CSV table of C-alpha atoms in Angstrom, one decimal:
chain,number,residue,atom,x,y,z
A,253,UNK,CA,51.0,169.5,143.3
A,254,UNK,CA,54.2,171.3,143.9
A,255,UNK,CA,56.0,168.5,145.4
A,256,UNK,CA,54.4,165.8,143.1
A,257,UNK,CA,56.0,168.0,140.1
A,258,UNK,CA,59.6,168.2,141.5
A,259,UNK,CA,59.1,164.6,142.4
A,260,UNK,CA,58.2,163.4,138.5
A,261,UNK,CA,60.7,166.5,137.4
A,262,UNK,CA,63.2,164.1,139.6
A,263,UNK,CA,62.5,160.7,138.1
A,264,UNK,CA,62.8,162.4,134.4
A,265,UNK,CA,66.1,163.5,135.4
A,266,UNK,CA,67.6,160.7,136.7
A,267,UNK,CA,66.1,158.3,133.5
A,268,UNK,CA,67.5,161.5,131.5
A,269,UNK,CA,71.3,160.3,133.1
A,270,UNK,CA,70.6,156.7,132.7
A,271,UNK,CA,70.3,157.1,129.1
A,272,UNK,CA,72.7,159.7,128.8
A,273,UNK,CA,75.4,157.5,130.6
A,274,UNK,CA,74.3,154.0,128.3
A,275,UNK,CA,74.7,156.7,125.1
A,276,UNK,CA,78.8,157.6,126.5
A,277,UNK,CA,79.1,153.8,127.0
A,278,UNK,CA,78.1,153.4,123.1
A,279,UNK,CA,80.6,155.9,122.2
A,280,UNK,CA,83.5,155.6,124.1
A,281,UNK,CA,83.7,151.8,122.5
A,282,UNK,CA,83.9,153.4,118.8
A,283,UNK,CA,86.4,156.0,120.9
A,284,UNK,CA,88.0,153.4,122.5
A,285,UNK,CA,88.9,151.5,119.0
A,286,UNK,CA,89.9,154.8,117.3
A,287,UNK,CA,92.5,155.7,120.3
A,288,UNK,CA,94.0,151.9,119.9
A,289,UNK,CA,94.3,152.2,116.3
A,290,UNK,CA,96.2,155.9,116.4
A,291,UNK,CA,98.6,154.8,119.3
A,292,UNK,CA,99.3,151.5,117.3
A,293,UNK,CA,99.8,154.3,114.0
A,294,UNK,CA,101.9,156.2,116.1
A,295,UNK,CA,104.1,153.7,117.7
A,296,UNK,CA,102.6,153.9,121.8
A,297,UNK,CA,102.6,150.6,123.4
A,298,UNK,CA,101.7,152.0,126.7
A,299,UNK,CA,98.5,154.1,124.8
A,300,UNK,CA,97.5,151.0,122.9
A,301,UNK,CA,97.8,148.7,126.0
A,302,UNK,CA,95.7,151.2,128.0
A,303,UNK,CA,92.9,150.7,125.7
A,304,UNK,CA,92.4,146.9,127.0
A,305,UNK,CA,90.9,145.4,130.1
A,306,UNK,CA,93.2,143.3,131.8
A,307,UNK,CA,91.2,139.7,131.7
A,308,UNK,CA,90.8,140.7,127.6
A,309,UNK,CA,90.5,138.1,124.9
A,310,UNK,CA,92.4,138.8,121.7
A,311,UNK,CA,91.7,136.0,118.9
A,312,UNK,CA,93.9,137.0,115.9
A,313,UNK,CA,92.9,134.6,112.8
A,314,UNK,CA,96.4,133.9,111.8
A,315,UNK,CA,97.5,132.6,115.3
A,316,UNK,CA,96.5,128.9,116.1
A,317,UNK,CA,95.5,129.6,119.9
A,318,UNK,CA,94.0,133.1,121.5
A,319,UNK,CA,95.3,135.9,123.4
A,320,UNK,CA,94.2,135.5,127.1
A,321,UNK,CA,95.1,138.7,129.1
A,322,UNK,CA,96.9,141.2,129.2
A,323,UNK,CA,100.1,139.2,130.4
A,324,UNK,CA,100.2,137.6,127.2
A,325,UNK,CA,98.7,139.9,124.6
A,326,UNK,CA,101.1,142.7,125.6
A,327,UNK,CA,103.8,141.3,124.9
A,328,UNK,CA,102.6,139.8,121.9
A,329,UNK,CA,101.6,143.9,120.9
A,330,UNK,CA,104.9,145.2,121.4
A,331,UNK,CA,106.6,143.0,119.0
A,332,UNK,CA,104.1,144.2,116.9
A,333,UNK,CA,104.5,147.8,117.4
A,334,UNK,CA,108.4,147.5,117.4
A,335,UNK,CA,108.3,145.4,114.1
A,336,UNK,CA,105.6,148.3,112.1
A,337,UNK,CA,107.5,151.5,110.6
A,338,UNK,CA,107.0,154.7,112.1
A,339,UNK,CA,105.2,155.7,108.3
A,340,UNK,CA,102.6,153.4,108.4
A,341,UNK,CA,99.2,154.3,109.4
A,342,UNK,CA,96.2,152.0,110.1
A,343,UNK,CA,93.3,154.0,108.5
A,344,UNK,CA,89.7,152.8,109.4
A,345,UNK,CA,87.8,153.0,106.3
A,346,UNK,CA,84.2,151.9,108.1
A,347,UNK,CA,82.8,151.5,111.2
A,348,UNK,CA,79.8,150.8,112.7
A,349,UNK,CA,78.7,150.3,116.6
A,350,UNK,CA,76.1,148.1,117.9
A,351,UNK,CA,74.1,147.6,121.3
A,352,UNK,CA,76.1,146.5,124.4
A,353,UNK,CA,79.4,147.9,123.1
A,354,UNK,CA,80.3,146.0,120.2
A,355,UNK,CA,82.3,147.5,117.1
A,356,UNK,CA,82.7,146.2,113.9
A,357,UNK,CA,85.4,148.0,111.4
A,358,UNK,CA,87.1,147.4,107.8
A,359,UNK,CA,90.5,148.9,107.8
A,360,UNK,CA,93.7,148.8,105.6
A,361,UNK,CA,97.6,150.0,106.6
A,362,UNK,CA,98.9,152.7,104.5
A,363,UNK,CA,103.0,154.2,104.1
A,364,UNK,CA,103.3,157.4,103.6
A,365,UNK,CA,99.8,157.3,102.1
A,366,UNK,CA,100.4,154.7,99.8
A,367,UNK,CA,98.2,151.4,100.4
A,368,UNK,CA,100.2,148.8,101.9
A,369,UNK,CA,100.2,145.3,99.6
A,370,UNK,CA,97.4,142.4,101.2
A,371,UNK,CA,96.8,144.9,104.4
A,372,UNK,CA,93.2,145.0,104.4
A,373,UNK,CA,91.1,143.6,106.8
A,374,UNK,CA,88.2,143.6,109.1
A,375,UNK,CA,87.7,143.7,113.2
A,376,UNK,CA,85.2,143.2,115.2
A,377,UNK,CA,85.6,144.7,119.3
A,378,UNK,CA,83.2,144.2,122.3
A,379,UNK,CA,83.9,146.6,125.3
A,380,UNK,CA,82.7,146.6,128.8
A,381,UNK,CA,81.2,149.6,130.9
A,382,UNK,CA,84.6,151.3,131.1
A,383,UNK,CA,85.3,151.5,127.7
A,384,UNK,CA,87.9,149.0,127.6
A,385,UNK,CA,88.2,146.5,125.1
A,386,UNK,CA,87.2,143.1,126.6
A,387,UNK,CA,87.6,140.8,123.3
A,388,UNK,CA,88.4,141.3,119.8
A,389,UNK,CA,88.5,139.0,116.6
A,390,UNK,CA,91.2,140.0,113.8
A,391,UNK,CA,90.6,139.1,110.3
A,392,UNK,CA,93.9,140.0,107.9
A,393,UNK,CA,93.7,139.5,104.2
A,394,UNK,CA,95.6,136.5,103.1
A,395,UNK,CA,98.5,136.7,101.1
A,396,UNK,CA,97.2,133.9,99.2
A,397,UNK,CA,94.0,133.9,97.3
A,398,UNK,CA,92.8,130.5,96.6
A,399,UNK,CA,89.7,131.7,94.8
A,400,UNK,CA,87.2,129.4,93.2
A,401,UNK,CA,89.3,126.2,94.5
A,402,UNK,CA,88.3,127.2,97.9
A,403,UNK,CA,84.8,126.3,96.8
A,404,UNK,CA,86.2,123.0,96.1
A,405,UNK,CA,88.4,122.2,98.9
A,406,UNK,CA,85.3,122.9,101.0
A,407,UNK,CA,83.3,120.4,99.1
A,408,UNK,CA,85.8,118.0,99.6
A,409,UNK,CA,87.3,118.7,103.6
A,410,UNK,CA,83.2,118.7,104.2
A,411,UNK,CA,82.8,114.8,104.8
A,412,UNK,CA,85.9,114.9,106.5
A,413,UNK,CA,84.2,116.6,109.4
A,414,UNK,CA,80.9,114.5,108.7
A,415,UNK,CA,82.8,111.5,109.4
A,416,UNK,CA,84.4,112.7,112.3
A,417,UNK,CA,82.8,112.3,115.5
A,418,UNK,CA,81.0,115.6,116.8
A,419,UNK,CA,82.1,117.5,120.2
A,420,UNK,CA,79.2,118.4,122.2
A,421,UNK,CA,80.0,120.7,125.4
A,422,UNK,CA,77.5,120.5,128.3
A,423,UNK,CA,77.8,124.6,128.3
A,424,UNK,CA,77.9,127.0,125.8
A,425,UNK,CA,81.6,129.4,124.4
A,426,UNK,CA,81.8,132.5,127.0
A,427,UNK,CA,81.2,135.7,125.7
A,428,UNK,CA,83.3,138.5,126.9
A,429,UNK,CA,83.6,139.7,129.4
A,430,UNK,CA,84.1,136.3,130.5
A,431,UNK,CA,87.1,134.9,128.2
A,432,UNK,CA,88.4,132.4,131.0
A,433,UNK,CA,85.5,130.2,131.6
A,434,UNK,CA,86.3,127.1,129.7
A,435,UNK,CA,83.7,124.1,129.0
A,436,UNK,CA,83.6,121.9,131.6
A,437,UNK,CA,83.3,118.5,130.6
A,438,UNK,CA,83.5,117.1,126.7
A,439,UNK,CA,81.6,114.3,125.2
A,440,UNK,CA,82.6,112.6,122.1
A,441,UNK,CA,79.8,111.0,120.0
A,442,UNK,CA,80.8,107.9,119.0
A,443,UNK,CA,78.3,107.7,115.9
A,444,UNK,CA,81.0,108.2,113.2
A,445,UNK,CA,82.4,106.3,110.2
A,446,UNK,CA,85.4,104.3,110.8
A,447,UNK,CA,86.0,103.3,107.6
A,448,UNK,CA,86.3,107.3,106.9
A,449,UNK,CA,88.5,107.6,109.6
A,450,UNK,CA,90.9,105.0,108.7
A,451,UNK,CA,90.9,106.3,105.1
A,452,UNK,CA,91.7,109.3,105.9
A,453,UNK,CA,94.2,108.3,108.2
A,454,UNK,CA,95.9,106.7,105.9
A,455,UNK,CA,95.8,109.2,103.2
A,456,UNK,CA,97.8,111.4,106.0
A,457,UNK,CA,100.5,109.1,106.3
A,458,UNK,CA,100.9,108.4,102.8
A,459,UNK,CA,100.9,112.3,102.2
A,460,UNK,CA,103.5,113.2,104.4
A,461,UNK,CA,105.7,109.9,104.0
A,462,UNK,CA,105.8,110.2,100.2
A,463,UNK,CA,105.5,113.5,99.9
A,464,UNK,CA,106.5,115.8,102.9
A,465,UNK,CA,108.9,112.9,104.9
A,466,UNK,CA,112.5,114.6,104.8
A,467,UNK,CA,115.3,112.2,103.6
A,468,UNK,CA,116.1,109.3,105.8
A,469,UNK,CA,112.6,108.3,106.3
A,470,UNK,CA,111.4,107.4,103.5
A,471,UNK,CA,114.1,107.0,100.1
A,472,UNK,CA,115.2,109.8,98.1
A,473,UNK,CA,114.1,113.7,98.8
A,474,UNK,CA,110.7,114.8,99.3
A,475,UNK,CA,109.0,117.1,96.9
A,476,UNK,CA,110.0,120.4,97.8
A,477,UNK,CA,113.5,119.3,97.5
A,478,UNK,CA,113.1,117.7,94.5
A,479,UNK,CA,116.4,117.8,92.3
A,480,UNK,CA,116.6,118.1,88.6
A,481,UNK,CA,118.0,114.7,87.7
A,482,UNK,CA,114.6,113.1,89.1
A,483,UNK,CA,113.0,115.7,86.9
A,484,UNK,CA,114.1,114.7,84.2
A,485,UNK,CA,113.6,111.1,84.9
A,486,UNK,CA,109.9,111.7,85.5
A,487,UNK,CA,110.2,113.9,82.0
A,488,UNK,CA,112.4,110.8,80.2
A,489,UNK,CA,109.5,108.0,81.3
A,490,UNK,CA,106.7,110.1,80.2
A,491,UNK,CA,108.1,110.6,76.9
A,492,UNK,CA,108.0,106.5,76.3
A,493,UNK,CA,104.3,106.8,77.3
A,494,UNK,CA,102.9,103.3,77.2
A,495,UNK,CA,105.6,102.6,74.6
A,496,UNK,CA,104.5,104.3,72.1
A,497,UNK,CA,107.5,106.2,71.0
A,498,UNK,CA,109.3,103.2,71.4
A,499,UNK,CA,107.2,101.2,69.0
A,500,UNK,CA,107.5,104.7,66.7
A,501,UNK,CA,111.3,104.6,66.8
A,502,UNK,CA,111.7,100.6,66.1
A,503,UNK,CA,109.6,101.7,63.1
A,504,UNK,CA,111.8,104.5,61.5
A,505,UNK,CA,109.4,107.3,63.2
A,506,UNK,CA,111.8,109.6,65.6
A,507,UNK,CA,110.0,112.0,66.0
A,508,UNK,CA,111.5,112.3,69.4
A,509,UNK,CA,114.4,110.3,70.5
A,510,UNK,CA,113.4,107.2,72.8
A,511,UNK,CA,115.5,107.4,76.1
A,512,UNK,CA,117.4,104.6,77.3
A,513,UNK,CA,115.9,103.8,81.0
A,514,UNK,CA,116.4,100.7,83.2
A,515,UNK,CA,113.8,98.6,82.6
A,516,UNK,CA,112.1,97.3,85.4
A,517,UNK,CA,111.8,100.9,86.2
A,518,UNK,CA,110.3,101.8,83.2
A,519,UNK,CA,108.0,98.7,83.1
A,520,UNK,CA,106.7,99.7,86.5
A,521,UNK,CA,106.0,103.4,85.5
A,522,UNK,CA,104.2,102.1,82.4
A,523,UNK,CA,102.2,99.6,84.7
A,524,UNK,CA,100.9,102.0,87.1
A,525,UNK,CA,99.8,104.7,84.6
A,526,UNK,CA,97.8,101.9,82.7
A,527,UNK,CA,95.8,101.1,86.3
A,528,UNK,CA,95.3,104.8,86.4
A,529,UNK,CA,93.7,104.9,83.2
A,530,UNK,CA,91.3,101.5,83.8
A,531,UNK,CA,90.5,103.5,87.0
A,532,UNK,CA,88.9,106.1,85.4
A,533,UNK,CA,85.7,103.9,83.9
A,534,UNK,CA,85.5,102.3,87.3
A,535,UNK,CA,85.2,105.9,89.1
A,536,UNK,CA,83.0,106.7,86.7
A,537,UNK,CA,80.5,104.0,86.5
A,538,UNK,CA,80.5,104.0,90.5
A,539,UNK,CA,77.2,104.5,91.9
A,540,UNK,CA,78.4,106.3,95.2
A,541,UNK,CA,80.6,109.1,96.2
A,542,UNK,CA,80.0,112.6,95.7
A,543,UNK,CA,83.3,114.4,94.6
A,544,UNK,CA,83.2,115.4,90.8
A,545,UNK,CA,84.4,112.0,89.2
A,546,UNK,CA,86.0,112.7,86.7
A,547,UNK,CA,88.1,115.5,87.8
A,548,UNK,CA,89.3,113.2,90.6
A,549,UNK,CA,90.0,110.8,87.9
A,550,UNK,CA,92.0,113.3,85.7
A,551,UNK,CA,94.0,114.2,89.3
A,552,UNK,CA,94.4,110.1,89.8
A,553,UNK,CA,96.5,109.8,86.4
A,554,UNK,CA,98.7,112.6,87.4
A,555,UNK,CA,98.9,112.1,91.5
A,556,UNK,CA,97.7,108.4,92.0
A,557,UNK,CA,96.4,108.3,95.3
A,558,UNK,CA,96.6,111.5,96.1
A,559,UNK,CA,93.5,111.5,94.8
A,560,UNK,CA,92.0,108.2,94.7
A,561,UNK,CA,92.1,107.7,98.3
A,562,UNK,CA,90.0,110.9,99.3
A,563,UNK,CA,87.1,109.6,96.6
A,564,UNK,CA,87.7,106.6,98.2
A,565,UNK,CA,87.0,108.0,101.8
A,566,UNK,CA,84.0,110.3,101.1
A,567,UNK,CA,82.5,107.2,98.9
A,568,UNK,CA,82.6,105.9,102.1
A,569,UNK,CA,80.2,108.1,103.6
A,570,UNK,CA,77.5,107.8,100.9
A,571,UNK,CA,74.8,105.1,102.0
A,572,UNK,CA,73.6,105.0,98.6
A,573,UNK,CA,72.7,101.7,97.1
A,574,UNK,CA,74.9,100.3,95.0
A,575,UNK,CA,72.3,98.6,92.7
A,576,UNK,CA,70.8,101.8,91.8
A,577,UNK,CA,70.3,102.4,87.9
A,578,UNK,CA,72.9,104.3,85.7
A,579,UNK,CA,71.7,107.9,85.9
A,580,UNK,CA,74.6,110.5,84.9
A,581,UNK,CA,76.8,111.4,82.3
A,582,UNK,CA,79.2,110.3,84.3
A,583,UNK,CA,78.5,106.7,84.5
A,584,UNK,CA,77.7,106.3,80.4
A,585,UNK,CA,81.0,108.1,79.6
A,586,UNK,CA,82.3,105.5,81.8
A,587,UNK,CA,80.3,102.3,80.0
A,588,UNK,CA,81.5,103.3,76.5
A,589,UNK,CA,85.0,104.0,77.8
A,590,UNK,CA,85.5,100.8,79.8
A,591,UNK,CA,85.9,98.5,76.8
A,592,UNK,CA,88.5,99.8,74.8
A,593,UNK,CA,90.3,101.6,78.2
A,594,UNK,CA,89.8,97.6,79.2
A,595,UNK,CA,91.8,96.5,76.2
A,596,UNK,CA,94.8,99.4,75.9
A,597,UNK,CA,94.9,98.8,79.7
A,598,UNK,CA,95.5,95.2,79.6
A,599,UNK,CA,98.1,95.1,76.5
A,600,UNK,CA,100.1,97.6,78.3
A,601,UNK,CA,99.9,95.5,81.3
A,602,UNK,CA,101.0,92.3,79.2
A,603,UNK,CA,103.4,94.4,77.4
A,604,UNK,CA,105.1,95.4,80.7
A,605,UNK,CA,106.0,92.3,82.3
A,606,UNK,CA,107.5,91.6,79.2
A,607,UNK,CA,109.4,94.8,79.1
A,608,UNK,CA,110.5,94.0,82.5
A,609,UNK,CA,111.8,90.7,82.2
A,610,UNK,CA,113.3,91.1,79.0
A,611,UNK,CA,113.7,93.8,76.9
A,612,UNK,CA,116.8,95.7,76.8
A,613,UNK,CA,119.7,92.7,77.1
A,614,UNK,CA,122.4,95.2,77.5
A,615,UNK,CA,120.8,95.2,81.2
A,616,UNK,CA,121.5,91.4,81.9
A,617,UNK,CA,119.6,88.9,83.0
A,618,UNK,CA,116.4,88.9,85.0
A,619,UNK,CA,118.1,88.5,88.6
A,620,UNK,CA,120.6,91.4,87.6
A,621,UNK,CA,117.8,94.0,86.6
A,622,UNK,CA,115.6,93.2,89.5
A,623,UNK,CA,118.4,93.8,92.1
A,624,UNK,CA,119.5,97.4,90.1
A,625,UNK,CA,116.0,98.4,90.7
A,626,UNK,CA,115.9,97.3,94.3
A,627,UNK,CA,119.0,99.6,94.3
A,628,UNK,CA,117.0,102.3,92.3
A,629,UNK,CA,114.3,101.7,94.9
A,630,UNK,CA,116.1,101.8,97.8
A,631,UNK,CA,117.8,105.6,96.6
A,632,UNK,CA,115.1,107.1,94.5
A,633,UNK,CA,111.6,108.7,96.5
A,634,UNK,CA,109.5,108.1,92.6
A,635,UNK,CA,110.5,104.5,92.4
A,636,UNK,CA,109.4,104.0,95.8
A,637,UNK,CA,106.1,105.6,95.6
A,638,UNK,CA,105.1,103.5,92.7
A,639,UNK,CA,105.7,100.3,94.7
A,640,UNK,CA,103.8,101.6,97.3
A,641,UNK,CA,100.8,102.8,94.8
A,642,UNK,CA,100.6,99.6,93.0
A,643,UNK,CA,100.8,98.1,97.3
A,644,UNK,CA,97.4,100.5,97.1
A,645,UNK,CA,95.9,100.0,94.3
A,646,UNK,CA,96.0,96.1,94.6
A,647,UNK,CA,93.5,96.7,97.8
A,648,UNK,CA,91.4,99.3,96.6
A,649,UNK,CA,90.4,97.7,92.8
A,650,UNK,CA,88.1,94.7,94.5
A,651,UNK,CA,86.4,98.0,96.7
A,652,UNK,CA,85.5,99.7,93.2
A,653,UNK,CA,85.6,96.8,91.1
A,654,UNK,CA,83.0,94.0,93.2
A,655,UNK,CA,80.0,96.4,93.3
A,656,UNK,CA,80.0,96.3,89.3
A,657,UNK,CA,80.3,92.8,88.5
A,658,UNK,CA,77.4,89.6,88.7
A,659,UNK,CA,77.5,87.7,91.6
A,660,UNK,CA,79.2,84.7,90.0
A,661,UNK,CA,82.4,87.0,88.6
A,662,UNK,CA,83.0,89.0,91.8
A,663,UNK,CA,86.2,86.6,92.0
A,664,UNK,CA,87.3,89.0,89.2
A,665,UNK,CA,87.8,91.5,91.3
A,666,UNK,CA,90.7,90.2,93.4
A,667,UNK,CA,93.1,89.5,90.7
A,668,UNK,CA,95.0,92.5,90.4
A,669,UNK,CA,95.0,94.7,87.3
A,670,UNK,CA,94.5,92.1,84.7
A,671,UNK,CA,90.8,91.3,86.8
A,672,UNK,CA,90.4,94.8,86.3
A,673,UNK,CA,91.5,94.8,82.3
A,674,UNK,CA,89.2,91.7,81.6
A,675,UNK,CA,86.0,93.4,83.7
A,676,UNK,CA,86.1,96.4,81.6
A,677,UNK,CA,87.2,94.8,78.2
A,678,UNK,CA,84.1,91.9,78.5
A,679,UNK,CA,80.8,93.7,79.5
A,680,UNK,CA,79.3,90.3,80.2
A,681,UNK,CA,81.1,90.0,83.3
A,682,UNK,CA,79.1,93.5,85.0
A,683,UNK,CA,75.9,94.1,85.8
A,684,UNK,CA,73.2,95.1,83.8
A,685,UNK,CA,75.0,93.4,81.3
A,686,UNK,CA,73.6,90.8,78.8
């Protein structure tokens, strides 16, 4: 009995050290992250690095690729630690630890006990049987805080990744302690939309070479080096808004003073904000697509395809049929607009190739303004961009416009904006129409 007792007394024991040796483990991982954190505070490289196994995985979220190793995560730590003032202090306000040695924290940076400006953040550690830190995830606050227009941008980047075809991996993401084990083969699925892809392709090139492309590439200077005379231009066409003030001012109104602008110019500015407006009671009426139609119409008036072609590249990715009945608001706001948007559309349409051709005499004849705005063209980045937008619009209104109208008038649709104008104006020509 003697020698059973010290025999079970033995077994006790030893499960006794096997837990007491799991509960260190647990600890020294919420130890381990509080000694990195006060030899970061306090300016020790060689303290911090020490906290670290040497195959470790660091994944900081405002770095596009990962720490692998020591060899390239200590360097990457002492710029840090040589770039932080000696006052500032990384305080951990919350911690909790989990099975197998993972930590999770919520932290902020402090300067002489005053909180440091968009320095919170949260952290989440695994660590191995040593205690040393095998992975970690970094999450800084952003400087920027998009707030409710994240919502939307998700809503609108989602069918981008629909339509992209999925990456399937024949094994799984390692989890530390195994950062270096990287998926063996990659197979691309190659059920996706191409008329997404293309769309969206497109939208990237016209993006960056109207907006983004420095000077050289495309005419004139790119948005963020916009200078004030085009400004003012942009201001000096909007004010002769589909001609209105000039009409007020040939009839003793001045309100505001009509500007003098080269005509061809102005004709083509007038032409391409009267398409944007007949665009909006074809978005509306549309029976597919899912982005909110008619704040993509409102941004369409204002950015022209900046716009149009994403609605036009998620509306891709809607199977709906197009025969379906009207339904929304949507669609009857865009029934009683399309007649009299139809109408203003087309007269300002009329009224601009006459502009164009001849109104203002003092700028000669019709082969002389055309080859000043070819010059304009060739210079200025806004003059460009509508040539390239009206380019656009010509092969997107059939895509839009066909769906709508009976069988016998599809024809309609090709003939660019005045197709458009007379579809909208004359209800007869749509479906569902008597």
């Amino acid at each position: 009995m003697a020698t059973r007792g010290w025999a079970m007394n033995k077994r006790v024991r030893a499960t006794t050290r096997r837990i007491g040796a799991v509960a260190r483990a647990r600890k020294d991982a919420r130890d381990t992250v509080r000694e990195y954190y006060d030899a970061c505070g306090r300016g020790d490289l060689e303290g911090s690095l020490n906290c670290f196994a040497d195959d470790v995985l660091i994944e900081d979220m405002i770095y596009q690729r990962p720490f692998r190793g020591k060899r390239e995560f200590g360097p990457y730590l002492e710029k840090v630690i040589d770039a932080l003032p000696r006052d500032m202090e990384f305080v951990i306000d919350d911690m909790t630890g989990g099975q197998d040695g993972a930590v999770g924290l919520v932290w902020h940076v402090e300067i002489q006990g005053k909180p440091f400006p968009f320095s919170r953040g949260c952290s989440f550690y695994r660590c191995n049987q040593e205690g040393k830190i095998v992975y970690g995830r970094d999450i800084p606050e952003p400087s920027s805080k998009p707030g409710g227009i994240a919502l939307f941008i998700i809503k609108l980047v989602a069918p981008i990744i629909r339509s992209l075809p999925p990456l399937k991996y024949n094994s799984e993401v390692p989890k530390p302690p195994e950062p270096r084990k990287l998926p063996e083969t990659l197979h691309v699925d190659s059920n996706f939309n191409p008329v997404a892809l293309g769309l969206w392709s497109l939208y990237a090139v016209y993006f960056y070479w109207l907006i983004l492309s420095p000077p050289g590439q495309a005419p004139g200077d790119p948005v963020y080096a916009i200078k004030p005379e085009s400004l003012q231009e942009i201001f000096a066409q909007s004010l002769d808004f589909f001609y209105i003030n000039i009409f007020l001012n040939q009839v003793g109104i001045n309100f505001v003073q009509s500007p003098v602008l080269e005509p061809v110019g102005e004709a083509l500015f007038e032409l391409v904000a009267a398409w944007s407006l007949m665009f909006g009671p074809l978005i509306l009426m549309d029976r597919r697509g899912n982005l909110p139609k008619l704040p993509t119409w409102i941004g369409q008036m204002l950015l022209t395809n900046v716009f149009l072609i994403p609605y036009l590249a998620t509306r891709s990715l809607d199977s709906s049929e197009s025969s379906k009945a009207l339904q929304n608001e949507d669609q009857t706001l865009g029934e009683r607009l399309a007649t009299p948007f139809g109408l203003a559309g087309g007269a300002v349409g009329v009224i601009s190739v006459f502009w164009a051709l001849f109104a203002r005499s003092e700028f000669g004849s019709i082969t002389t303004r055309f080859n000043a705005f070819g010059e304009i063209v060739s210079r200025d980045r806004l003059a460009y961009a509508f040539l390239v937008d009206v380019v656009l619009y010509v092969v997107f209104q059939p895509v839009l416009l066909r769906p709508l109208l009976k069988p016998e008038c599809e024809w309609i649709g090709y003939i660019p904006f005045f197709g458009l104008a007379a579809a909208l104006a004359n209800p007869s020509l749509r479906r569902g129409m008597p």
